[in-house]
C-alpha positions as a Markdown table, in Angstrom:
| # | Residue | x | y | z |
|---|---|---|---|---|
| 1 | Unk | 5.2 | 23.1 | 14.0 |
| 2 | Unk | 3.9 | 20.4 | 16.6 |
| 3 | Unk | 2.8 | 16.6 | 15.3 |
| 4 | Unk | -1.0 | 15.8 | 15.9 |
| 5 | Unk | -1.6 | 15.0 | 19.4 |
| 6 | Unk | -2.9 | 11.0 | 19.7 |
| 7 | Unk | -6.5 | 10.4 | 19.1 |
| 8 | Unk | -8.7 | 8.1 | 21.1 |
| 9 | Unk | -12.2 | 7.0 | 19.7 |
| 10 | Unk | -14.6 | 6.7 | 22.4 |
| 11 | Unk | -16.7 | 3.2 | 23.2 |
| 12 | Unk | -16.4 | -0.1 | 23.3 |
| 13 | Unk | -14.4 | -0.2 | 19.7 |
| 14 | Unk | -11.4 | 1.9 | 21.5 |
| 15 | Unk | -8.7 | 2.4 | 20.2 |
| 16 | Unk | -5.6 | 5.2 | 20.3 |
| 17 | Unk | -3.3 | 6.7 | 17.2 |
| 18 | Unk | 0.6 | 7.6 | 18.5 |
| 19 | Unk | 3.7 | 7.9 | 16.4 |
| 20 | Unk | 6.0 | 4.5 | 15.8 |
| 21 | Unk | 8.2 | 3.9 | 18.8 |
| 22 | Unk | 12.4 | 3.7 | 18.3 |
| 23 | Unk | 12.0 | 0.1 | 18.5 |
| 24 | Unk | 13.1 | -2.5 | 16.1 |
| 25 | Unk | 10.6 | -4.6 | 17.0 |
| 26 | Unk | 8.0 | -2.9 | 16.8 |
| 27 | Unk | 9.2 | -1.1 | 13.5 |
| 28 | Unk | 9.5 | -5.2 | 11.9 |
| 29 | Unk | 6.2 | -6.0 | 13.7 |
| 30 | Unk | 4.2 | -3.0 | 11.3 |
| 31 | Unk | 6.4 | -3.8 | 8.7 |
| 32 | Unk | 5.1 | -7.4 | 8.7 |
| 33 | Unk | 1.4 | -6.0 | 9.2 |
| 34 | Unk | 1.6 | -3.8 | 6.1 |
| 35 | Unk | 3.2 | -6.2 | 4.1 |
| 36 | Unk | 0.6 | -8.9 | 5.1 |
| 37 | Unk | -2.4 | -6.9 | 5.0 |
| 38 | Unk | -1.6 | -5.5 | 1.5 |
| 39 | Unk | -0.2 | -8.5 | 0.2 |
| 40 | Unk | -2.8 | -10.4 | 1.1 |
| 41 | Unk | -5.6 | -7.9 | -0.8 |
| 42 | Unk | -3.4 | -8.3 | -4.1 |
| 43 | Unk | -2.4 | -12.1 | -4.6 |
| 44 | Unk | -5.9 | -13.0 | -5.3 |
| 45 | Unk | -6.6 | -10.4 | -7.8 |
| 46 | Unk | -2.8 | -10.5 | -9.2 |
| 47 | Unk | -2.9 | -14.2 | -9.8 |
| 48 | Unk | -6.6 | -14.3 | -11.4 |
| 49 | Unk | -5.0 | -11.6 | -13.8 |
| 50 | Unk | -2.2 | -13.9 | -14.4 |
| 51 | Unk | -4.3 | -16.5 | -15.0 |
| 52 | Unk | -5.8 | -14.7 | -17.8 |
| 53 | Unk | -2.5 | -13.7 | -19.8 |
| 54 | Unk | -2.3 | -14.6 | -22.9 |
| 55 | Unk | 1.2 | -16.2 | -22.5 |
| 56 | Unk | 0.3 | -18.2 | -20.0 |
| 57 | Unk | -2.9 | -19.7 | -21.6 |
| 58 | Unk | -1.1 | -20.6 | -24.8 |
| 59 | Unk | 1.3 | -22.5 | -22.2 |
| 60 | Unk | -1.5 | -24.3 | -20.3 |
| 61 | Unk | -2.8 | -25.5 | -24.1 |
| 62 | Unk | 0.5 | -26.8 | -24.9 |
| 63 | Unk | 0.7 | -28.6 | -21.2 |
| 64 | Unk | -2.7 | -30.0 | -22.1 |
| 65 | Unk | -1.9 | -31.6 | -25.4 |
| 66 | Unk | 1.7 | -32.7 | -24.3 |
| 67 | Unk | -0.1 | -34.5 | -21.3 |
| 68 | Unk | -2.7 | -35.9 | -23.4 |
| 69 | Unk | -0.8 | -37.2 | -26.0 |
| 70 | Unk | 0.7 | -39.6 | -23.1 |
| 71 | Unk | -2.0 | -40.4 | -21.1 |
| 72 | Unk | -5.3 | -40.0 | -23.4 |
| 73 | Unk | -7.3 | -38.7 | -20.5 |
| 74 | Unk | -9.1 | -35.4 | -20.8 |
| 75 | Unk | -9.9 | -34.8 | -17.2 |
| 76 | Unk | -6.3 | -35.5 | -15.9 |
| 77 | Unk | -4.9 | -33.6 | -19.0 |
| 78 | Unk | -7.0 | -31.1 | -17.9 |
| 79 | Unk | -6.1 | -30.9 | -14.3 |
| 80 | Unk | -2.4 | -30.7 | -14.8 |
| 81 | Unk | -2.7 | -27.9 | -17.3 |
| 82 | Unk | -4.7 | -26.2 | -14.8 |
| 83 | Unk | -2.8 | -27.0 | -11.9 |
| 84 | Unk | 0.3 | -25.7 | -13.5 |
| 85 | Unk | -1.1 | -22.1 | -14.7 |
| 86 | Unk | -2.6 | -21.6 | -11.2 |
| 87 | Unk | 0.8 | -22.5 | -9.7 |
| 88 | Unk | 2.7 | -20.4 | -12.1 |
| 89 | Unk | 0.5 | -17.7 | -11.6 |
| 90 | Unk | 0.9 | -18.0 | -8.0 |
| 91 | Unk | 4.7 | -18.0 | -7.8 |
| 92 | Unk | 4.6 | -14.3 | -9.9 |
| 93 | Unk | 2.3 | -12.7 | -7.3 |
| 94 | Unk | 3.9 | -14.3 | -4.5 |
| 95 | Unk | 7.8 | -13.0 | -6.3 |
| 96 | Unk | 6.8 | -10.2 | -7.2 |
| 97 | Unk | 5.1 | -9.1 | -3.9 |
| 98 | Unk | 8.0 | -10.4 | -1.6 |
| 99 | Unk | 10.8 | -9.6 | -3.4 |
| 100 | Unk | 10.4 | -6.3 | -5.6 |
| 101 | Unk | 7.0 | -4.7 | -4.1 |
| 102 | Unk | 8.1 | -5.5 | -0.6 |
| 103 | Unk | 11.7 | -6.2 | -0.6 |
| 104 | Unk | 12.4 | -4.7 | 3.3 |
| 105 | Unk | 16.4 | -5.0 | 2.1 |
| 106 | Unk | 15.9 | -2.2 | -0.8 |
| 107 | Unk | 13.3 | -0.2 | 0.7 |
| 108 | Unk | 14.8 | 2.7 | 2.5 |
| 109 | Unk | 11.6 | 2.0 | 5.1 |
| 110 | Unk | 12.1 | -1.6 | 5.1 |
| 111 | Unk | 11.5 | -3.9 | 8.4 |
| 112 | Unk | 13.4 | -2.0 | 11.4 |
| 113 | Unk | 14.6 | 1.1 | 9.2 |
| 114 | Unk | 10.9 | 2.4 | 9.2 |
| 115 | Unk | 11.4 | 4.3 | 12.7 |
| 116 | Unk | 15.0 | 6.1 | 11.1 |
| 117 | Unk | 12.9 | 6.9 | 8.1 |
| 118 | Unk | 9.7 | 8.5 | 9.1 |
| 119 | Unk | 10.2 | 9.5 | 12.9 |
| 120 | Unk | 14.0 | 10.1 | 14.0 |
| 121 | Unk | 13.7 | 13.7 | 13.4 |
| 122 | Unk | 13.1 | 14.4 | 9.9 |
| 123 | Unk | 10.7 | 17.4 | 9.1 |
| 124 | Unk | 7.9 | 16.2 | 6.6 |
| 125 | Unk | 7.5 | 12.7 | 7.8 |
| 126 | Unk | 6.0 | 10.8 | 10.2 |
| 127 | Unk | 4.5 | 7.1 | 11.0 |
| 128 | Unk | 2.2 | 6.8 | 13.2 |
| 129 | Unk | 0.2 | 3.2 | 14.6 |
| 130 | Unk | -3.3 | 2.7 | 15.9 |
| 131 | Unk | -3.2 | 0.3 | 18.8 |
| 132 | Unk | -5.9 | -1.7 | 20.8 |
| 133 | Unk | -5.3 | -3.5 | 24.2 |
| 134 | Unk | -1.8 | -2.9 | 23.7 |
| 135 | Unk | -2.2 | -4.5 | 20.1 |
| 136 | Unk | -0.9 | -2.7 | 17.0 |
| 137 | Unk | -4.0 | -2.7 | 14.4 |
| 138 | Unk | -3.1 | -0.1 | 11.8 |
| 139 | Unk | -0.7 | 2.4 | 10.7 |
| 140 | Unk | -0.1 | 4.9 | 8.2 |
| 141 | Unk | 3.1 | 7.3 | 6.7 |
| 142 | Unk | 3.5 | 10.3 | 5.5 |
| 143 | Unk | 6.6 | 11.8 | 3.8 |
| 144 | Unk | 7.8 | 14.8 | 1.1 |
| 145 | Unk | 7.3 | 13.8 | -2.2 |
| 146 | Unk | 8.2 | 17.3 | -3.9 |
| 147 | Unk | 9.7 | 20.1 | -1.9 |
| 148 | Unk | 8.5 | 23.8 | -2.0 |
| 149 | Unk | 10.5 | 25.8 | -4.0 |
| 150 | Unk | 10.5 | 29.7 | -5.9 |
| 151 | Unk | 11.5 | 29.8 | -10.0 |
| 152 | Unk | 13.1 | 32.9 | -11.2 |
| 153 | Unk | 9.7 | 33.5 | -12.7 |
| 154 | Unk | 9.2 | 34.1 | -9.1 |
| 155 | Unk | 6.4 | 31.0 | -9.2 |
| 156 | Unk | 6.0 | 29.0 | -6.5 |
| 157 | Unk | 6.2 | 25.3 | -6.4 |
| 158 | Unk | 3.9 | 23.1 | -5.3 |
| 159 | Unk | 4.4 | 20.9 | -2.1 |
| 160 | Unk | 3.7 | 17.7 | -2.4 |
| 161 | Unk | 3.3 | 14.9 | 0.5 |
| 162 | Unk | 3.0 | 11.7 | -0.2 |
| 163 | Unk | 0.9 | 9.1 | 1.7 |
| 164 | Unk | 2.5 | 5.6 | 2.6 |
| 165 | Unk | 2.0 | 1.9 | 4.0 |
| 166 | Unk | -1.3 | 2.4 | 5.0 |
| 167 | Unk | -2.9 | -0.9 | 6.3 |
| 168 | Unk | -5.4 | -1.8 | 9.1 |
| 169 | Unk | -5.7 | -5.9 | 9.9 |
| 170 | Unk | -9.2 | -7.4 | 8.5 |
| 171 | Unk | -10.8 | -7.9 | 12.0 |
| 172 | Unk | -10.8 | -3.8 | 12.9 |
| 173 | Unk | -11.7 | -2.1 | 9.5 |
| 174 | Unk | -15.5 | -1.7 | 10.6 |
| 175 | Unk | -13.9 | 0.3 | 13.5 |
| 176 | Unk | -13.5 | 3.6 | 11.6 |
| 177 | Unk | -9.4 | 2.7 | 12.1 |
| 178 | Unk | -8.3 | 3.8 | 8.5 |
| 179 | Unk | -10.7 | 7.2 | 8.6 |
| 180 | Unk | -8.3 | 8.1 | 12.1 |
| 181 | Unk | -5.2 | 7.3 | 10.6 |
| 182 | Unk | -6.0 | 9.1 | 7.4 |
| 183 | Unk | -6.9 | 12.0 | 9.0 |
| 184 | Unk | -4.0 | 12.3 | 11.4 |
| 185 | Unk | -1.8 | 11.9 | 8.6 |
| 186 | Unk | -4.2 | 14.7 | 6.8 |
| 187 | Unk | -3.8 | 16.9 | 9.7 |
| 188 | Unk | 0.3 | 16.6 | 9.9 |
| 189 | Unk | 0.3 | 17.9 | 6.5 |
| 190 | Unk | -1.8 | 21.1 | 7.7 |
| 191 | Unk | 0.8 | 22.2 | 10.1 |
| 192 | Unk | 3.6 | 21.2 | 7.3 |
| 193 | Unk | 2.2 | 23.3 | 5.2 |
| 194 | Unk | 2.3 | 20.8 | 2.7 |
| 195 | Unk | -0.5 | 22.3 | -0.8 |
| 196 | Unk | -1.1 | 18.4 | -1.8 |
| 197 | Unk | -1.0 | 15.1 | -0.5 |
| 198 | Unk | -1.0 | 12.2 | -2.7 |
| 199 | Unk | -0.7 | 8.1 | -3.2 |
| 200 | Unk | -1.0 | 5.2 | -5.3 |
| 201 | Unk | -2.9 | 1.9 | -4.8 |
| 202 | Unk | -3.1 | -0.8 | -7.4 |
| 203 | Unk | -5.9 | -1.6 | -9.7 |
| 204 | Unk | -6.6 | -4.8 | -8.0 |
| 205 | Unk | -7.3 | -2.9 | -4.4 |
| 206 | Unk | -10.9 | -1.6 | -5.1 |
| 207 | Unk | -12.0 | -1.1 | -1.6 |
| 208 | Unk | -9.0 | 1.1 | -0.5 |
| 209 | Unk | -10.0 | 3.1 | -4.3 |
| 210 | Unk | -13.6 | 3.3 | -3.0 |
| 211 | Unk | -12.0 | 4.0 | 0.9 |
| 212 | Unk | -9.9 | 7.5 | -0.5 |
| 213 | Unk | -12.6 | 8.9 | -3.3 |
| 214 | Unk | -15.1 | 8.6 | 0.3 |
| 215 | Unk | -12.2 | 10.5 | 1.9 |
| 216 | Unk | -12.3 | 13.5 | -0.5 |
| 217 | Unk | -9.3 | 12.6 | -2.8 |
| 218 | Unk | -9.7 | 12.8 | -6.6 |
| 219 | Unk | -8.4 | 9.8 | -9.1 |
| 220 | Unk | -6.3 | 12.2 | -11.3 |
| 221 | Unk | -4.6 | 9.6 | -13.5 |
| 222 | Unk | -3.4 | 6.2 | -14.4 |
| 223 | Unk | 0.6 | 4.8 | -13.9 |
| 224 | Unk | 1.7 | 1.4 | -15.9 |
| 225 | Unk | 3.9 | -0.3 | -13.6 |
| 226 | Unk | 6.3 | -3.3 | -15.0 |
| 227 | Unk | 8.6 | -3.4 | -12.4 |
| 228 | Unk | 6.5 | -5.8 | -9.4 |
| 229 | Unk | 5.7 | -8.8 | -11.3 |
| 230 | Unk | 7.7 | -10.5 | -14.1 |
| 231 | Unk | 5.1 | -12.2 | -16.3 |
| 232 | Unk | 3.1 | -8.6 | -16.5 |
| 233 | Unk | 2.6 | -5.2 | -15.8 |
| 234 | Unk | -0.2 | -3.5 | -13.8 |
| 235 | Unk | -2.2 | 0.2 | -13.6 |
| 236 | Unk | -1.2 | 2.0 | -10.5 |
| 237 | Unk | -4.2 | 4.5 | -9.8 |
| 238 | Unk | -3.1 | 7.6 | -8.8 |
| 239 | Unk | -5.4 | 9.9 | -6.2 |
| 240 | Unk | -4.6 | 13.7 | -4.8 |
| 241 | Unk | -6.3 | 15.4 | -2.2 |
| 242 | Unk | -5.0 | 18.9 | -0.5 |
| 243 | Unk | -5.2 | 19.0 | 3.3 |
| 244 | Unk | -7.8 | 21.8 | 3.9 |
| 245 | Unk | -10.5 | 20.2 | 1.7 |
| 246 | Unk | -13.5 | 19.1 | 3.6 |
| 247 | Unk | -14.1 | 15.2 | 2.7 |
């Protein structure tokens, strides 16, 4: 099976799709772009929810009274308390972001492994960038989630492919960037053979929600995740689409 020749839009807004290069540097250089653009369209959302948990606001009322027991100033009482949750809020969506979601030492795809992981030769996965004027501007993965395999019963079992580190920088996304990548990675899984592709984006990312559900993928559930952030867990939504559907 061949790999989905690059694609070119046509225009001023021109841009081309190929596979990751075997190049360290350019493997850290996407790495860095996913983790920035994705970290960057959580920490908002994950510290605001942070702000809100109940822990924490029992903590910034005990700040406040402390502070104004000592200094008998509402407004400055006030400030600290504040200044402290949003700071403590902070530091758990920056933490949990940088060293659990995105930790590039224990993620087999991490920094300059992403090339050995999707592209060195290993049938079911690929990575593939969208570059402009020699600038990298997007990428997405794609790898086996669940192979294909034949009970006793003599069932067949589904295979499953499992969409990854998709992320396009701010200043392109009005460039149809995303809708390329997607369906490059949409047609790979054609001439896979993969039955269903799948993916999970976080409850804070609304647009990429609204982005896939456009694309013709279904939300078919809801994953609790406690394992990112250490003050709280968070829903994971969970989408499936198979390749030969029509968007």
């Amino acid at each position: 099976m061949t790999t989905p020749k690059p694609s070119t839009t046509q225009g001023e807004n021109r841009f081309s799709i190929r596979l990751l290069k075997e190049d360290p540097t350019e493997s850290d250089l996407v790495w860095s772009m996913v983790v920035r653009n994705i970290s960057n369209s959580m920490i908002l959302g994950i510290t605001l929810k942070g702000i809100r948990h109940p822990l924490l606001s029992v903590g910034t009322l005990m700040v406040f009274a402390v502070v104004y027991q000592y200094l008998g100033n509402i407004v400055v009482s006030g400030a600290v308390a504040t200044g402290g949750l949003v700071c403590i809020s902070y530091a758990n969506a920056y933490y949990g972001l940088k060293y659990r979601l995105f930790n590039s030492k224990s993620s087999p795809d991490g920094s300059h492994k992403m090339y050995a992981h999707y592209n060195s030769g290993q049938r079911g996965r690929r990575y593939w960038v969208a570059e402009h004027d020699g600038v990298i501007i997007g990428g997405v993965g794609i790898q086996e989630q669940q192979k294909s395999t034949t009970r006793k019963s003599g069932e067949r079992r589904t295979t499953v492919a499992e969409l990854k580190r998709m992320a396009v920088e701010p200043e392109y996304r009005r460039m149809a960037v995303a809708k390329a990548l997607l369906d490059t990675a949409i047609e790979f899984a054609k001439q896979q053979g993969y039955d269903v592709i799948i993916l999970d984006t976080s409850e804070i990312q609304r647009e990429a929600m609204r982005f896939y559900l456009k694309c013709g993928f279904e939300e078919i559930g809801v994953t609790r995740c406690d394992t990112v952030f250490p003050l709280f867990s968070y829903n994971l939504h969970n989408f499936r689409r198979r390749p030969n559907k029509k968007a």
